[in-house]
Amino acid sequence: MKNIALIGFMGAGKSTVAAAFQEKFGRTAIEMDEEIARREGKSIPDIFKEKGEDYFRELETAFLRELSGREGLVISCGGGVPLRPENVALLRKGGVVVWLAARPETILERTKGSDDRPLLRGKKDIGSISQLMDARREKYEAAADIRVWTDGKTGEEICREILGALDEAI
């Protein structure tokens, strides 16, 4: 069974959808940011602060290399994973890449109460979020096999939409 790699901007619903796949459909969910934080013994903001974004991006790539030989996973990728072509190649090698997309207003609503997203510190407004999303859009589009909009949908609804799109592709 192929892996399903969930990519998209922070707050697009990757963690929620991965958890729904595990709970409702029995797929093993891997939360990249959580696992990297656990392995490093510190939060993502602390990793960024102490060692920098480049170090964190190297950790992501190394973790994807580890996962590339496994099957049947739903991988919730950090928002910056598709920025590196090597990461996209690793995700595609093992399965299908699904871009979870959402409007900037949805992203703001979902992230406004959280301080664990270093790239949004001091930038929690529609303009800043839109600007960062625009900067990443081309990479997400290039990496994705499927795009699913998550605005106003539950995790289970999104899972069913992804599974439907996969069935149509076969």
mmCIF file of C-alpha atoms in Angstrom:
data_model
loop_
_atom_site.group_PDB
_atom_site.id
_atom_site.type_symbol
_atom_site.label_atom_id
_atom_site.label_comp_id
_atom_site.label_asym_id
_atom_site.label_seq_id
_atom_site.Cartn_x
_atom_site.Cartn_y
_atom_site.Cartn_z
ATOM 1 C CA MET A 1 0.000 0.000 0.000
ATOM 2 C CA LYS A 2 1.436 3.360 -1.038
ATOM 3 C CA ASN A 3 2.198 6.123 1.408
ATOM 4 C CA ILE A 4 0.119 9.284 1.441
ATOM 5 C CA ALA A 5 2.260 12.361 2.054
ATOM 6 C CA LEU A 6 0.331 15.428 3.188
ATOM 7 C CA ILE A 7 1.915 18.748 2.283
ATOM 8 C CA GLY A 8 0.633 22.283 2.638
ATOM 9 C CA PHE A 9 0.924 25.488 4.548
ATOM 10 C CA MET A 10 0.941 25.474 8.343
ATOM 11 C CA GLY A 11 -2.618 25.252 9.591
ATOM 12 C CA ALA A 12 -3.931 23.670 6.376
ATOM 13 C CA GLY A 13 -4.981 20.533 8.284
ATOM 14 C CA LYS A 14 -2.138 18.059 7.756
ATOM 15 C CA SER A 15 -2.040 16.876 11.381
ATOM 16 C CA THR A 16 -5.824 16.661 11.627
ATOM 17 C CA VAL A 17 -6.101 14.655 8.411
ATOM 18 C CA ALA A 18 -3.236 12.311 9.341
ATOM 19 C CA ALA A 19 -4.909 11.616 12.697
ATOM 20 C CA ALA A 20 -8.249 10.992 10.956
ATOM 21 C CA PHE A 21 -6.601 8.524 8.555
ATOM 22 C CA GLN A 22 -5.188 6.639 11.531
ATOM 23 C CA GLU A 23 -8.395 6.684 13.561
ATOM 24 C CA LYS A 24 -10.972 6.059 10.831
ATOM 25 C CA PHE A 25 -9.017 4.088 8.238
ATOM 26 C CA GLY A 26 -6.310 2.295 10.227
ATOM 27 C CA ARG A 27 -3.363 3.905 8.427
ATOM 28 C CA THR A 28 -0.247 4.589 10.500
ATOM 29 C CA ALA A 29 0.191 8.351 10.839
ATOM 30 C CA ILE A 30 3.633 9.915 11.100
ATOM 31 C CA GLU A 31 3.772 13.504 12.317
ATOM 32 C CA MET A 32 7.156 14.760 11.074
ATOM 33 C CA ASP A 33 7.410 17.857 13.280
ATOM 34 C CA GLU A 34 6.432 15.939 16.425
ATOM 35 C CA GLU A 35 8.913 13.157 15.716
ATOM 36 C CA ILE A 36 11.764 15.565 14.947
ATOM 37 C CA ALA A 37 11.025 17.529 18.144
ATOM 38 C CA ARG A 38 10.961 14.282 20.146
ATOM 39 C CA ARG A 39 14.268 13.112 18.700
ATOM 40 C CA GLU A 40 15.948 16.483 19.289
ATOM 41 C CA GLY A 41 14.480 16.806 22.777
ATOM 42 C CA LYS A 42 13.238 20.326 22.060
ATOM 43 C CA SER A 43 10.395 22.146 20.385
ATOM 44 C CA ILE A 44 10.485 23.220 16.746
ATOM 45 C CA PRO A 45 10.723 26.915 17.755
ATOM 46 C CA ASP A 46 13.691 26.046 19.998
ATOM 47 C CA ILE A 47 15.396 24.111 17.187
ATOM 48 C CA PHE A 48 14.952 27.118 14.866
ATOM 49 C CA LYS A 49 16.197 29.512 17.550
ATOM 50 C CA GLU A 50 19.215 27.458 18.679
ATOM 51 C CA LYS A 51 20.352 25.798 15.442
ATOM 52 C CA GLY A 52 18.604 27.638 12.627
ATOM 53 C CA GLU A 53 16.210 26.792 9.839
ATOM 54 C CA ASP A 54 18.869 25.090 7.663
ATOM 55 C CA TYR A 55 19.635 22.602 10.436
ATOM 56 C CA PHE A 56 15.923 21.861 10.843
ATOM 57 C CA ARG A 57 15.502 21.349 7.079
ATOM 58 C CA GLU A 58 18.382 18.833 7.145
ATOM 59 C CA LEU A 59 16.596 16.927 9.923
ATOM 60 C CA GLU A 60 13.453 16.782 7.769
ATOM 61 C CA THR A 61 15.351 15.367 4.791
ATOM 62 C CA ALA A 62 17.140 12.772 6.925
ATOM 63 C CA PHE A 63 13.820 11.659 8.421
ATOM 64 C CA LEU A 64 12.236 11.333 4.971
ATOM 65 C CA ARG A 65 15.142 9.141 3.891
ATOM 66 C CA GLU A 66 14.350 6.854 6.846
ATOM 67 C CA LEU A 67 10.673 6.682 5.901
ATOM 68 C CA SER A 68 11.270 6.105 2.187
ATOM 69 C CA GLY A 69 11.488 2.316 2.569
ATOM 70 C CA ARG A 70 8.210 1.970 4.462
ATOM 71 C CA GLU A 71 4.691 1.469 3.107
ATOM 72 C CA GLY A 72 1.121 2.247 4.169
ATOM 73 C CA LEU A 73 1.956 5.452 6.033
ATOM 74 C CA VAL A 74 0.210 8.790 6.130
ATOM 75 C CA ILE A 75 2.999 11.337 6.564
ATOM 76 C CA SER A 76 2.093 14.774 7.853
ATOM 77 C CA CYS A 77 4.932 16.892 6.492
ATOM 78 C CA GLY A 78 6.106 20.182 7.892
ATOM 79 C CA GLY A 79 5.046 23.151 5.781
ATOM 80 C CA GLY A 80 8.554 23.643 4.375
ATOM 81 C CA VAL A 81 9.220 20.037 3.317
ATOM 82 C CA PRO A 82 8.300 20.580 -0.382
ATOM 83 C CA LEU A 83 10.747 23.480 -0.675
ATOM 84 C CA ARG A 84 13.571 20.982 -1.242
ATOM 85 C CA PRO A 85 13.483 18.947 -4.469
ATOM 86 C CA GLU A 86 15.188 16.016 -2.696
ATOM 87 C CA ASN A 87 12.307 15.866 -0.211
ATOM 88 C CA VAL A 88 9.726 15.815 -3.002
ATOM 89 C CA ALA A 89 11.599 12.987 -4.737
ATOM 90 C CA LEU A 90 11.649 10.993 -1.487
ATOM 91 C CA LEU A 91 7.910 11.513 -0.960
ATOM 92 C CA ARG A 92 7.055 10.534 -4.515
ATOM 93 C CA LYS A 93 9.261 7.453 -4.376
ATOM 94 C CA GLY A 94 7.008 5.879 -1.782
ATOM 95 C CA GLY A 95 3.595 7.124 -2.718
ATOM 96 C CA VAL A 96 1.291 9.961 -3.569
ATOM 97 C CA VAL A 97 1.708 13.597 -2.526
ATOM 98 C CA VAL A 98 -1.456 15.418 -1.463
ATOM 99 C CA TRP A 99 -1.473 19.197 -1.140
ATOM 100 C CA LEU A 100 -3.922 20.320 1.521
ATOM 101 C CA ALA A 101 -4.829 23.891 0.637
ATOM 102 C CA ALA A 102 -6.796 26.494 2.562
ATOM 103 C CA ARG A 103 -7.613 30.182 2.293
ATOM 104 C CA PRO A 104 -5.428 32.634 4.282
ATOM 105 C CA GLU A 105 -8.434 33.437 6.478
ATOM 106 C CA THR A 106 -8.723 29.762 7.429
ATOM 107 C CA ILE A 107 -4.990 29.568 8.170
ATOM 108 C CA LEU A 108 -5.200 32.625 10.426
ATOM 109 C CA GLU A 109 -8.186 31.214 12.296
ATOM 110 C CA ARG A 110 -6.455 27.855 12.827
ATOM 111 C CA THR A 111 -3.073 29.267 13.902
ATOM 112 C CA LYS A 112 -3.961 32.406 15.850
ATOM 113 C CA GLY A 113 -3.800 30.748 19.274
ATOM 114 C CA SER A 114 -0.498 28.938 18.701
ATOM 115 C CA ASP A 115 3.092 30.083 19.203
ATOM 116 C CA ASP A 116 4.718 26.878 17.917
ATOM 117 C CA ARG A 117 5.076 28.111 14.323
ATOM 118 C CA PRO A 118 8.331 30.081 14.114
ATOM 119 C CA LEU A 119 7.735 31.480 10.634
ATOM 120 C CA LEU A 120 4.454 33.105 11.744
ATOM 121 C CA ARG A 121 5.831 34.839 14.846
ATOM 122 C CA GLY A 122 4.740 38.453 14.667
ATOM 123 C CA LYS A 123 3.085 37.808 11.294
ATOM 124 C CA LYS A 124 -0.376 36.587 12.224
ATOM 125 C CA ASP A 125 -2.380 38.689 9.805
ATOM 126 C CA ILE A 126 -3.986 37.964 6.439
ATOM 127 C CA GLY A 127 -1.404 39.980 4.477
ATOM 128 C CA SER A 128 1.642 38.250 5.972
ATOM 129 C CA ILE A 129 0.082 34.807 5.711
ATOM 130 C CA SER A 130 -0.944 35.443 2.081
ATOM 131 C CA GLN A 131 2.570 36.608 1.228
ATOM 132 C CA LEU A 132 4.210 33.498 2.708
ATOM 133 C CA MET A 133 1.613 31.242 1.072
ATOM 134 C CA ASP A 134 2.232 32.908 -2.308
ATOM 135 C CA ALA A 135 5.981 32.347 -1.897
ATOM 136 C CA ARG A 136 5.383 28.603 -1.418
ATOM 137 C CA ARG A 137 2.471 28.019 -3.818
ATOM 138 C CA GLU A 138 4.634 27.132 -6.829
ATOM 139 C CA LYS A 139 6.570 24.513 -4.817
ATOM 140 C CA TYR A 140 3.363 22.964 -3.465
ATOM 141 C CA GLU A 141 1.812 22.829 -6.944
ATOM 142 C CA ALA A 142 4.930 21.229 -8.423
ATOM 143 C CA ALA A 143 5.156 18.612 -5.665
ATOM 144 C CA ALA A 144 1.493 17.610 -5.497
ATOM 145 C CA ASP A 145 -0.213 14.781 -7.294
ATOM 146 C CA ILE A 146 -3.572 15.853 -5.831
ATOM 147 C CA ARG A 147 -4.851 19.092 -4.267
ATOM 148 C CA VAL A 148 -7.684 19.110 -1.730
ATOM 149 C CA TRP A 149 -9.208 22.246 -0.212
ATOM 150 C CA THR A 150 -9.717 21.908 3.553
ATOM 151 C CA ASP A 151 -11.739 25.027 4.366
ATOM 152 C CA GLY A 152 -14.853 24.137 6.362
ATOM 153 C CA LYS A 153 -14.299 20.356 6.194
ATOM 154 C CA THR A 154 -13.692 17.767 8.896
ATOM 155 C CA GLY A 155 -10.642 15.515 8.896
ATOM 156 C CA GLU A 156 -12.772 12.535 7.929
ATOM 157 C CA GLU A 157 -14.385 14.420 5.013
ATOM 158 C CA ILE A 158 -10.935 15.336 3.719
ATOM 159 C CA CYS A 159 -9.735 11.718 4.052
ATOM 160 C CA ARG A 160 -12.711 10.509 2.030
ATOM 161 C CA GLU A 161 -12.032 13.127 -0.640
ATOM 162 C CA ILE A 162 -8.387 12.028 -0.854
ATOM 163 C CA LEU A 163 -9.352 8.352 -1.072
ATOM 164 C CA GLY A 164 -11.878 9.180 -3.794
ATOM 165 C CA ALA A 165 -9.244 11.045 -5.773
ATOM 166 C CA LEU A 166 -6.845 8.114 -5.404
ATOM 167 C CA ASP A 167 -9.519 5.675 -6.620
ATOM 168 C CA GLU A 168 -10.139 7.848 -9.685
ATOM 169 C CA ALA A 169 -6.402 7.963 -10.438
ATOM 170 C CA ILE A 170 -6.078 4.172 -10.512
#
